[in-house]
Amino acid sequence: MRITIVLLWTLLAGSAFAAGPEYSNDPFGDSDFAGAPAIEDSGYPTLGRGEVSLLFATSMIDKYTKHLGGVLDFTYHFSDTMGAALSVGMLNGQLTNIVTDPAGVIGNKITKCTEVGGCDINPDLPDYAQMTGMIDAIFEWSPFYGKINMVSELDASMQIYYLAGLGVNGTRNIEASNPVSAADYTLSAQGFGAGGFLDGMKVNGLVGAGIRFFFLERLALRAEFRDLVFFDKFDFDKDGVEDSYASHHWFGQFGLSFLLF
């Protein structure tokens, strides 16, 4: 036993003073690690480059209205992690089933109108205004950049970013008339482009987050989430005086980005 302990201590002492293996920054001789480290090296640098994005937009967490549309976005990356963008979008709003179903808001009003001999069937709801268009100036911060190793031949990278901005947007209000039944009535200002681009203009703010997936030198996939908010008025306590409130509209956007110069 004593001999075993002595041998063990001898081995440990020898290993403590033994030289470690020599480090090589190119162990396979293929120069893969000869440059900057993989994490620091950006395969798709954006510094000093412009970016044009075409994004499909759809509203999320819908209550009384829902939206579909498109957004054209131009971003200039003035540093490795920051950029400034101008975003222009057109939207088509529609009423949700909560409002339009026979048992919904308008259907209930029509039923009561039949019972009492006629009344106004227009919905009296907050967050009811539909958005028609928007122009926003945006600041973008991209603190996270990483690489995705799918296969050795495909050099893919991703960039996570946050955004905040100010702008204006158009609104329209849908009116209901000519009730025949709970499922048969007329709605005004329906269809893409109805109500103008910036009519009923509101000043808005927005915040959001997104991600870019770079697969080619100039082309990237882009997806993001935005919360656009503007101030509107509604008589919540039914005292005849309208109260100001923040009307939130959440959008998911995805599409393609093309990097310039």
PDB file of C-alpha atoms in Angstrom:
ATOM      1  CA  MET A   1       0.000   0.000   0.000  1.00  0.00           C
ATOM      2  CA  ARG A   2       2.810   2.395   0.951  1.00  0.00           C
ATOM      3  CA  ILE A   3       4.587   1.694  -2.360  1.00  0.00           C
ATOM      4  CA  THR A   4       1.335   2.427  -4.267  1.00  0.00           C
ATOM      5  CA  ILE A   5       0.902   5.794  -2.527  1.00  0.00           C
ATOM      6  CA  VAL A   6       4.510   6.765  -3.256  1.00  0.00           C
ATOM      7  CA  LEU A   7       4.112   5.884  -6.931  1.00  0.00           C
ATOM      8  CA  LEU A   8       0.873   7.883  -7.134  1.00  0.00           C
ATOM      9  CA  TRP A   9       2.469  11.001  -5.633  1.00  0.00           C
ATOM     10  CA  THR A  10       5.457  10.594  -7.979  1.00  0.00           C
ATOM     11  CA  LEU A  11       3.154  10.542 -10.998  1.00  0.00           C
ATOM     12  CA  LEU A  12       1.207  13.598  -9.808  1.00  0.00           C
ATOM     13  CA  ALA A  13       4.373  15.579  -9.131  1.00  0.00           C
ATOM     14  CA  GLY A  14       5.794  14.671 -12.529  1.00  0.00           C
ATOM     15  CA  SER A  15       2.643  15.736 -14.349  1.00  0.00           C
ATOM     16  CA  ALA A  16       2.639  19.101 -12.554  1.00  0.00           C
ATOM     17  CA  PHE A  17       6.051  19.999 -14.017  1.00  0.00           C
ATOM     18  CA  ALA A  18       5.520  18.396 -17.420  1.00  0.00           C
ATOM     19  CA  ALA A  19       5.131  20.755 -20.378  1.00  0.00           C
ATOM     20  CA  GLY A  20       1.655  20.938 -21.962  1.00  0.00           C
ATOM     21  CA  PRO A  21       0.982  20.282 -25.624  1.00  0.00           C
ATOM     22  CA  GLU A  22       2.117  23.010 -28.008  1.00  0.00           C
ATOM     23  CA  TYR A  23      -0.757  25.266 -29.167  1.00  0.00           C
ATOM     24  CA  SER A  24      -1.324  25.632 -32.885  1.00  0.00           C
ATOM     25  CA  ASN A  25      -3.761  28.128 -34.391  1.00  0.00           C
ATOM     26  CA  ASP A  26      -3.843  26.064 -37.595  1.00  0.00           C
ATOM     27  CA  PRO A  27      -3.922  22.422 -36.459  1.00  0.00           C
ATOM     28  CA  PHE A  28      -5.165  21.029 -39.781  1.00  0.00           C
ATOM     29  CA  GLY A  29      -3.121  23.237 -42.083  1.00  0.00           C
ATOM     30  CA  ASP A  30      -6.182  24.642 -43.838  1.00  0.00           C
ATOM     31  CA  SER A  31      -5.985  28.248 -42.490  1.00  0.00           C
ATOM     32  CA  ASP A  32      -9.513  28.013 -41.047  1.00  0.00           C
ATOM     33  CA  PHE A  33      -8.340  29.513 -37.730  1.00  0.00           C
ATOM     34  CA  ALA A  34      -5.497  31.684 -38.982  1.00  0.00           C
ATOM     35  CA  GLY A  35      -7.574  34.886 -38.963  1.00  0.00           C
ATOM     36  CA  ALA A  36      -9.917  36.405 -36.382  1.00  0.00           C
ATOM     37  CA  PRO A  37     -11.713  34.074 -33.951  1.00  0.00           C
ATOM     38  CA  ALA A  38     -14.951  32.592 -35.238  1.00  0.00           C
ATOM     39  CA  ILE A  39     -17.158  34.538 -32.804  1.00  0.00           C
ATOM     40  CA  GLU A  40     -15.532  37.929 -33.455  1.00  0.00           C
ATOM     41  CA  ASP A  41     -15.327  37.537 -37.214  1.00  0.00           C
ATOM     42  CA  SER A  42     -18.537  38.747 -38.885  1.00  0.00           C
ATOM     43  CA  GLY A  43     -19.070  36.872 -42.115  1.00  0.00           C
ATOM     44  CA  TYR A  44     -21.587  39.479 -43.295  1.00  0.00           C
ATOM     45  CA  PRO A  45     -20.472  42.895 -42.006  1.00  0.00           C
ATOM     46  CA  THR A  46     -23.083  45.660 -42.230  1.00  0.00           C
ATOM     47  CA  LEU A  47     -20.965  48.692 -41.280  1.00  0.00           C
ATOM     48  CA  GLY A  48     -21.409  51.482 -43.837  1.00  0.00           C
ATOM     49  CA  ARG A  49     -23.918  49.496 -45.891  1.00  0.00           C
ATOM     50  CA  GLY A  50     -27.488  50.222 -46.910  1.00  0.00           C
ATOM     51  CA  GLU A  51     -30.221  47.635 -46.724  1.00  0.00           C
ATOM     52  CA  VAL A  52     -33.556  47.492 -48.554  1.00  0.00           C
ATOM     53  CA  SER A  53     -36.215  45.171 -47.121  1.00  0.00           C
ATOM     54  CA  LEU A  54     -39.607  44.146 -48.451  1.00  0.00           C
ATOM     55  CA  LEU A  55     -41.712  42.735 -45.620  1.00  0.00           C
ATOM     56  CA  PHE A  56     -45.144  41.162 -45.402  1.00  0.00           C
ATOM     57  CA  ALA A  57     -47.028  42.502 -42.359  1.00  0.00           C
ATOM     58  CA  THR A  58     -49.849  40.861 -40.435  1.00  0.00           C
ATOM     59  CA  SER A  59     -51.467  42.044 -37.236  1.00  0.00           C
ATOM     60  CA  MET A  60     -51.319  39.896 -34.110  1.00  0.00           C
ATOM     61  CA  ILE A  61     -53.358  39.662 -30.879  1.00  0.00           C
ATOM     62  CA  ASP A  62     -56.360  41.050 -32.755  1.00  0.00           C
ATOM     63  CA  LYS A  63     -59.450  42.260 -30.922  1.00  0.00           C
ATOM     64  CA  TYR A  64     -61.926  44.189 -33.082  1.00  0.00           C
ATOM     65  CA  THR A  65     -59.777  44.845 -36.168  1.00  0.00           C
ATOM     66  CA  LYS A  66     -57.111  42.907 -38.063  1.00  0.00           C
ATOM     67  CA  HIS A  67     -54.632  44.030 -40.727  1.00  0.00           C
ATOM     68  CA  LEU A  68     -52.644  42.701 -43.664  1.00  0.00           C
ATOM     69  CA  GLY A  69     -50.208  44.677 -45.775  1.00  0.00           C
ATOM     70  CA  GLY A  70     -46.659  45.328 -46.856  1.00  0.00           C
ATOM     71  CA  VAL A  71     -43.731  47.401 -45.621  1.00  0.00           C
ATOM     72  CA  LEU A  72     -40.774  48.821 -47.559  1.00  0.00           C
ATOM     73  CA  ASP A  73     -37.847  49.537 -45.253  1.00  0.00           C
ATOM     74  CA  PHE A  74     -34.509  51.225 -45.959  1.00  0.00           C
ATOM     75  CA  THR A  75     -31.809  50.937 -43.268  1.00  0.00           C
ATOM     76  CA  TYR A  76     -28.359  52.507 -43.190  1.00  0.00           C
ATOM     77  CA  HIS A  77     -25.912  50.823 -40.799  1.00  0.00           C
ATOM     78  CA  PHE A  78     -23.658  53.609 -39.550  1.00  0.00           C
ATOM     79  CA  SER A  79     -21.811  51.349 -37.087  1.00  0.00           C
ATOM     80  CA  ASP A  80     -21.308  47.629 -36.512  1.00  0.00           C
ATOM     81  CA  THR A  81     -24.240  47.539 -34.095  1.00  0.00           C
ATOM     82  CA  MET A  82     -26.438  50.583 -34.902  1.00  0.00           C
ATOM     83  CA  GLY A  83     -28.483  51.815 -37.816  1.00  0.00           C
ATOM     84  CA  ALA A  84     -31.181  54.283 -38.875  1.00  0.00           C
ATOM     85  CA  ALA A  85     -34.191  53.286 -40.978  1.00  0.00           C
ATOM     86  CA  LEU A  86     -37.120  54.768 -42.843  1.00  0.00           C
ATOM     87  CA  SER A  87     -40.136  52.483 -43.021  1.00  0.00           C
ATOM     88  CA  VAL A  88     -43.204  52.990 -45.265  1.00  0.00           C
ATOM     89  CA  GLY A  89     -46.156  50.624 -45.156  1.00  0.00           C
ATOM     90  CA  MET A  90     -49.670  50.184 -46.537  1.00  0.00           C
ATOM     91  CA  LEU A  91     -52.302  48.167 -44.685  1.00  0.00           C
ATOM     92  CA  ASN A  92     -55.787  46.861 -45.290  1.00  0.00           C
ATOM     93  CA  GLY A  93     -57.925  46.545 -42.178  1.00  0.00           C
ATOM     94  CA  GLN A  94     -60.894  44.283 -41.593  1.00  0.00           C
ATOM     95  CA  LEU A  95     -63.285  43.773 -38.713  1.00  0.00           C
ATOM     96  CA  THR A  96     -62.860  40.549 -36.741  1.00  0.00           C
ATOM     97  CA  ASN A  97     -65.544  37.957 -36.075  1.00  0.00           C
ATOM     98  CA  ILE A  98     -66.120  39.492 -32.651  1.00  0.00           C
ATOM     99  CA  VAL A  99     -67.696  42.416 -34.502  1.00  0.00           C
ATOM    100  CA  THR A 100     -69.156  40.858 -37.679  1.00  0.00           C
ATOM    101  CA  ASP A 101     -70.594  37.482 -36.613  1.00  0.00           C
ATOM    102  CA  PRO A 102     -74.404  37.335 -36.324  1.00  0.00           C
ATOM    103  CA  ALA A 103     -73.907  36.909 -32.561  1.00  0.00           C
ATOM    104  CA  GLY A 104     -71.211  39.615 -32.510  1.00  0.00           C
ATOM    105  CA  VAL A 105     -71.275  43.325 -31.701  1.00  0.00           C
ATOM    106  CA  ILE A 106     -73.166  44.490 -34.810  1.00  0.00           C
ATOM    107  CA  GLY A 107     -75.514  41.486 -34.822  1.00  0.00           C
ATOM    108  CA  ASN A 108     -76.476  42.135 -31.216  1.00  0.00           C
ATOM    109  CA  LYS A 109     -77.168  45.792 -31.982  1.00  0.00           C
ATOM    110  CA  ILE A 110     -79.356  44.855 -34.957  1.00  0.00           C
ATOM    111  CA  THR A 111     -81.351  42.415 -32.813  1.00  0.00           C
ATOM    112  CA  LYS A 112     -81.944  45.078 -30.181  1.00  0.00           C
ATOM    113  CA  CYS A 113     -82.884  47.570 -32.884  1.00  0.00           C
ATOM    114  CA  THR A 114     -85.554  45.167 -34.136  1.00  0.00           C
ATOM    115  CA  GLU A 115     -86.884  44.815 -30.612  1.00  0.00           C
ATOM    116  CA  VAL A 116     -87.093  48.533 -29.798  1.00  0.00           C
ATOM    117  CA  GLY A 117     -87.908  49.855 -33.265  1.00  0.00           C
ATOM    118  CA  GLY A 118     -84.555  51.005 -34.681  1.00  0.00           C
ATOM    119  CA  CYS A 119     -81.297  52.552 -33.451  1.00  0.00           C
ATOM    120  CA  ASP A 120     -77.670  53.212 -34.383  1.00  0.00           C
ATOM    121  CA  ILE A 121     -75.932  49.901 -35.164  1.00  0.00           C
ATOM    122  CA  ASN A 122     -72.378  51.302 -35.372  1.00  0.00           C
ATOM    123  CA  PRO A 123     -70.004  49.582 -32.909  1.00  0.00           C
ATOM    124  CA  ASP A 124     -69.002  51.755 -29.961  1.00  0.00           C
ATOM    125  CA  LEU A 125     -65.610  50.234 -29.149  1.00  0.00           C
ATOM    126  CA  PRO A 126     -62.056  51.313 -28.238  1.00  0.00           C
ATOM    127  CA  ASP A 127     -59.215  50.211 -30.554  1.00  0.00           C
ATOM    128  CA  TYR A 128     -61.778  50.176 -33.374  1.00  0.00           C
ATOM    129  CA  ALA A 129     -59.952  52.462 -35.836  1.00  0.00           C
ATOM    130  CA  GLN A 130     -58.252  50.652 -38.694  1.00  0.00           C
ATOM    131  CA  MET A 131     -54.788  51.636 -39.895  1.00  0.00           C
ATOM    132  CA  THR A 132     -54.346  52.419 -43.593  1.00  0.00           C
ATOM    133  CA  GLY A 133     -50.716  53.519 -43.970  1.00  0.00           C
ATOM    134  CA  MET A 134     -47.660  54.450 -41.936  1.00  0.00           C
ATOM    135  CA  ILE A 135     -44.337  56.259 -42.252  1.00  0.00           C
ATOM    136  CA  ASP A 136     -41.807  55.758 -39.441  1.00  0.00           C
ATOM    137  CA  ALA A 137     -38.242  56.828 -38.671  1.00  0.00           C
ATOM    138  CA  ILE A 138     -36.522  54.061 -36.714  1.00  0.00           C
ATOM    139  CA  PHE A 139     -33.343  53.591 -34.673  1.00  0.00           C
ATOM    140  CA  GLU A 140     -31.964  50.047 -34.713  1.00  0.00           C
ATOM    141  CA  TRP A 141     -29.523  48.396 -32.288  1.00  0.00           C
ATOM    142  CA  SER A 142     -27.952  45.034 -33.121  1.00  0.00           C
ATOM    143  CA  PRO A 143     -25.997  43.790 -30.080  1.00  0.00           C
ATOM    144  CA  PHE A 144     -25.998  40.072 -30.977  1.00  0.00           C
ATOM    145  CA  TYR A 145     -24.358  38.361 -33.925  1.00  0.00           C
ATOM    146  CA  GLY A 146     -23.769  34.637 -34.301  1.00  0.00           C
ATOM    147  CA  LYS A 147     -23.039  31.856 -36.744  1.00  0.00           C
ATOM    148  CA  ILE A 148     -25.108  28.801 -37.540  1.00  0.00           C
ATOM    149  CA  ASN A 149     -23.238  25.645 -38.495  1.00  0.00           C
ATOM    150  CA  MET A 150     -25.749  23.687 -40.575  1.00  0.00           C
ATOM    151  CA  VAL A 151     -23.322  22.012 -42.952  1.00  0.00           C
ATOM    152  CA  SER A 152     -19.681  22.834 -43.466  1.00  0.00           C
ATOM    153  CA  GLU A 153     -20.301  24.196 -46.975  1.00  0.00           C
ATOM    154  CA  LEU A 154     -23.067  26.620 -45.903  1.00  0.00           C
ATOM    155  CA  ASP A 155     -21.852  29.748 -44.140  1.00  0.00           C
ATOM    156  CA  ALA A 156     -24.977  31.060 -42.403  1.00  0.00           C
ATOM    157  CA  SER A 157     -25.138  33.817 -39.803  1.00  0.00           C
ATOM    158  CA  MET A 158     -27.780  35.587 -37.779  1.00  0.00           C
ATOM    159  CA  GLN A 159     -28.154  39.058 -36.292  1.00  0.00           C
ATOM    160  CA  ILE A 160     -30.627  39.872 -33.497  1.00  0.00           C
ATOM    161  CA  TYR A 161     -31.721  43.501 -33.239  1.00  0.00           C
ATOM    162  CA  TYR A 162     -34.017  45.836 -31.325  1.00  0.00           C
ATOM    163  CA  LEU A 163     -35.783  48.895 -32.734  1.00  0.00           C
ATOM    164  CA  ALA A 164     -37.616  52.008 -31.618  1.00  0.00           C
ATOM    165  CA  GLY A 165     -39.086  54.854 -33.631  1.00  0.00           C
ATOM    166  CA  LEU A 166     -41.581  57.628 -34.228  1.00  0.00           C
ATOM    167  CA  GLY A 167     -43.860  58.326 -37.146  1.00  0.00           C
ATOM    168  CA  VAL A 168     -47.385  58.885 -38.418  1.00  0.00           C
ATOM    169  CA  ASN A 169     -50.149  56.567 -39.550  1.00  0.00           C
ATOM    170  CA  GLY A 170     -53.515  56.935 -41.252  1.00  0.00           C
ATOM    171  CA  THR A 171     -56.760  55.645 -39.756  1.00  0.00           C
ATOM    172  CA  ARG A 172     -60.298  54.941 -40.911  1.00  0.00           C
ATOM    173  CA  ASN A 173     -63.487  54.072 -39.042  1.00  0.00           C
ATOM    174  CA  ILE A 174     -65.931  51.546 -40.450  1.00  0.00           C
ATOM    175  CA  GLU A 175     -69.619  52.433 -40.285  1.00  0.00           C
ATOM    176  CA  ALA A 176     -72.481  49.914 -40.357  1.00  0.00           C
ATOM    177  CA  SER A 177     -75.842  50.754 -41.950  1.00  0.00           C
ATOM    178  CA  ASN A 178     -78.879  49.342 -43.792  1.00  0.00           C
ATOM    179  CA  PRO A 179     -79.584  46.453 -41.409  1.00  0.00           C
ATOM    180  CA  VAL A 180     -81.718  43.650 -42.810  1.00  0.00           C
ATOM    181  CA  SER A 181     -80.800  40.953 -40.295  1.00  0.00           C
ATOM    182  CA  ALA A 182     -78.010  40.146 -37.857  1.00  0.00           C
ATOM    183  CA  ALA A 183     -76.038  38.722 -40.773  1.00  0.00           C
ATOM    184  CA  ASP A 184     -77.081  41.201 -43.473  1.00  0.00           C
ATOM    185  CA  TYR A 185     -75.976  44.851 -43.331  1.00  0.00           C
ATOM    186  CA  THR A 186     -73.660  47.280 -45.120  1.00  0.00           C
ATOM    187  CA  LEU A 187     -70.131  48.222 -44.058  1.00  0.00           C
ATOM    188  CA  SER A 188     -68.448  51.373 -45.396  1.00  0.00           C
ATOM    189  CA  ALA A 189     -64.841  51.987 -46.502  1.00  0.00           C
ATOM    190  CA  GLN A 190     -63.992  48.351 -47.170  1.00  0.00           C
ATOM    191  CA  GLY A 191     -61.049  47.213 -49.289  1.00  0.00           C
ATOM    192  CA  PHE A 192     -57.373  47.946 -49.762  1.00  0.00           C
ATOM    193  CA  GLY A 193     -56.740  51.669 -50.272  1.00  0.00           C
ATOM    194  CA  ALA A 194     -60.169  52.791 -49.053  1.00  0.00           C
ATOM    195  CA  GLY A 195     -59.931  55.648 -46.598  1.00  0.00           C
ATOM    196  CA  GLY A 196     -56.720  57.107 -48.041  1.00  0.00           C
ATOM    197  CA  PHE A 197     -53.080  56.568 -47.090  1.00  0.00           C
ATOM    198  CA  LEU A 198     -52.665  59.041 -44.213  1.00  0.00           C
ATOM    199  CA  ASP A 199     -56.230  60.297 -43.703  1.00  0.00           C
ATOM    200  CA  GLY A 200     -57.218  60.531 -40.044  1.00  0.00           C
ATOM    201  CA  MET A 201     -53.509  60.907 -39.304  1.00  0.00           C
ATOM    202  CA  LYS A 202     -52.136  59.966 -35.881  1.00  0.00           C
ATOM    203  CA  VAL A 203     -48.629  60.371 -34.450  1.00  0.00           C
ATOM    204  CA  ASN A 204     -47.297  56.996 -33.374  1.00  0.00           C
ATOM    205  CA  GLY A 205     -44.400  55.408 -31.567  1.00  0.00           C
ATOM    206  CA  LEU A 206     -43.119  51.884 -31.988  1.00  0.00           C
ATOM    207  CA  VAL A 207     -40.797  49.361 -30.384  1.00  0.00           C
ATOM    208  CA  GLY A 208     -39.860  45.890 -31.494  1.00  0.00           C
ATOM    209  CA  ALA A 209     -37.276  43.179 -32.025  1.00  0.00           C
ATOM    210  CA  GLY A 210     -36.191  41.100 -34.976  1.00  0.00           C
ATOM    211  CA  ILE A 211     -33.670  38.733 -36.487  1.00  0.00           C
ATOM    212  CA  ARG A 212     -31.794  38.530 -39.784  1.00  0.00           C
ATOM    213  CA  PHE A 213     -30.539  35.276 -41.284  1.00  0.00           C
ATOM    214  CA  PHE A 214     -27.678  35.831 -43.745  1.00  0.00           C
ATOM    215  CA  PHE A 215     -27.217  33.078 -46.331  1.00  0.00           C
ATOM    216  CA  LEU A 216     -25.789  34.936 -49.321  1.00  0.00           C
ATOM    217  CA  GLU A 217     -23.415  37.885 -49.637  1.00  0.00           C
ATOM    218  CA  ARG A 218     -26.210  40.404 -50.237  1.00  0.00           C
ATOM    219  CA  LEU A 219     -29.414  38.540 -49.382  1.00  0.00           C
ATOM    220  CA  ALA A 220     -30.931  37.852 -45.955  1.00  0.00           C
ATOM    221  CA  LEU A 221     -34.176  36.602 -44.493  1.00  0.00           C
ATOM    222  CA  ARG A 222     -35.713  38.975 -41.952  1.00  0.00           C
ATOM    223  CA  ALA A 223     -38.448  38.537 -39.353  1.00  0.00           C
ATOM    224  CA  GLU A 224     -39.558  40.910 -36.609  1.00  0.00           C
ATOM    225  CA  PHE A 225     -42.249  41.842 -34.108  1.00  0.00           C
ATOM    226  CA  ARG A 226     -43.443  45.448 -33.705  1.00  0.00           C
ATOM    227  CA  ASP A 227     -45.755  47.170 -31.242  1.00  0.00           C
ATOM    228  CA  LEU A 228     -47.134  50.360 -32.809  1.00  0.00           C
ATOM    229  CA  VAL A 229     -49.039  52.699 -30.488  1.00  0.00           C
ATOM    230  CA  PHE A 230     -50.913  55.954 -31.039  1.00  0.00           C
ATOM    231  CA  PHE A 231     -53.228  58.007 -28.830  1.00  0.00           C
ATOM    232  CA  ASP A 232     -56.954  57.866 -29.529  1.00  0.00           C
ATOM    233  CA  LYS A 233     -60.119  58.919 -27.665  1.00  0.00           C
ATOM    234  CA  PHE A 234     -63.037  56.919 -26.280  1.00  0.00           C
ATOM    235  CA  ASP A 235     -65.779  57.535 -23.720  1.00  0.00           C
ATOM    236  CA  PHE A 236     -65.026  54.634 -21.364  1.00  0.00           C
ATOM    237  CA  ASP A 237     -67.299  55.706 -18.479  1.00  0.00           C
ATOM    238  CA  LYS A 238     -70.157  56.879 -20.757  1.00  0.00           C
ATOM    239  CA  ASP A 239     -70.313  60.357 -19.217  1.00  0.00           C
ATOM    240  CA  GLY A 240     -70.279  62.163 -22.554  1.00  0.00           C
ATOM    241  CA  VAL A 241     -66.587  63.091 -22.305  1.00  0.00           C
ATOM    242  CA  GLU A 242     -64.026  61.182 -24.386  1.00  0.00           C
ATOM    243  CA  ASP A 243     -60.904  60.003 -22.592  1.00  0.00           C
ATOM    244  CA  SER A 244     -57.461  59.799 -24.217  1.00  0.00           C
ATOM    245  CA  TYR A 245     -55.874  56.359 -24.251  1.00  0.00           C
ATOM    246  CA  ALA A 246     -53.001  54.502 -25.909  1.00  0.00           C
ATOM    247  CA  SER A 247     -54.161  52.229 -28.731  1.00  0.00           C
ATOM    248  CA  HIS A 248     -51.689  49.365 -29.269  1.00  0.00           C
ATOM    249  CA  HIS A 249     -51.354  47.433 -32.518  1.00  0.00           C
ATOM    250  CA  TRP A 250     -49.030  44.428 -32.693  1.00  0.00           C
ATOM    251  CA  PHE A 251     -47.542  43.273 -35.997  1.00  0.00           C
ATOM    252  CA  GLY A 252     -45.468  40.362 -37.176  1.00  0.00           C
ATOM    253  CA  GLN A 253     -43.349  41.096 -40.265  1.00  0.00           C
ATOM    254  CA  PHE A 254     -41.178  38.850 -42.411  1.00  0.00           C
ATOM    255  CA  GLY A 255     -39.552  39.016 -45.810  1.00  0.00           C
ATOM    256  CA  LEU A 256     -36.287  39.559 -47.672  1.00  0.00           C
ATOM    257  CA  SER A 257     -33.468  42.079 -47.234  1.00  0.00           C
ATOM    258  CA  PHE A 258     -30.985  43.097 -49.911  1.00  0.00           C
ATOM    259  CA  LEU A 259     -27.677  44.607 -48.770  1.00  0.00           C
ATOM    260  CA  LEU A 260     -26.347  47.418 -50.957  1.00  0.00           C
ATOM    261  CA  PHE A 261     -22.768  48.435 -51.731  1.00  0.00           C
TER     262      PHE A 261
END
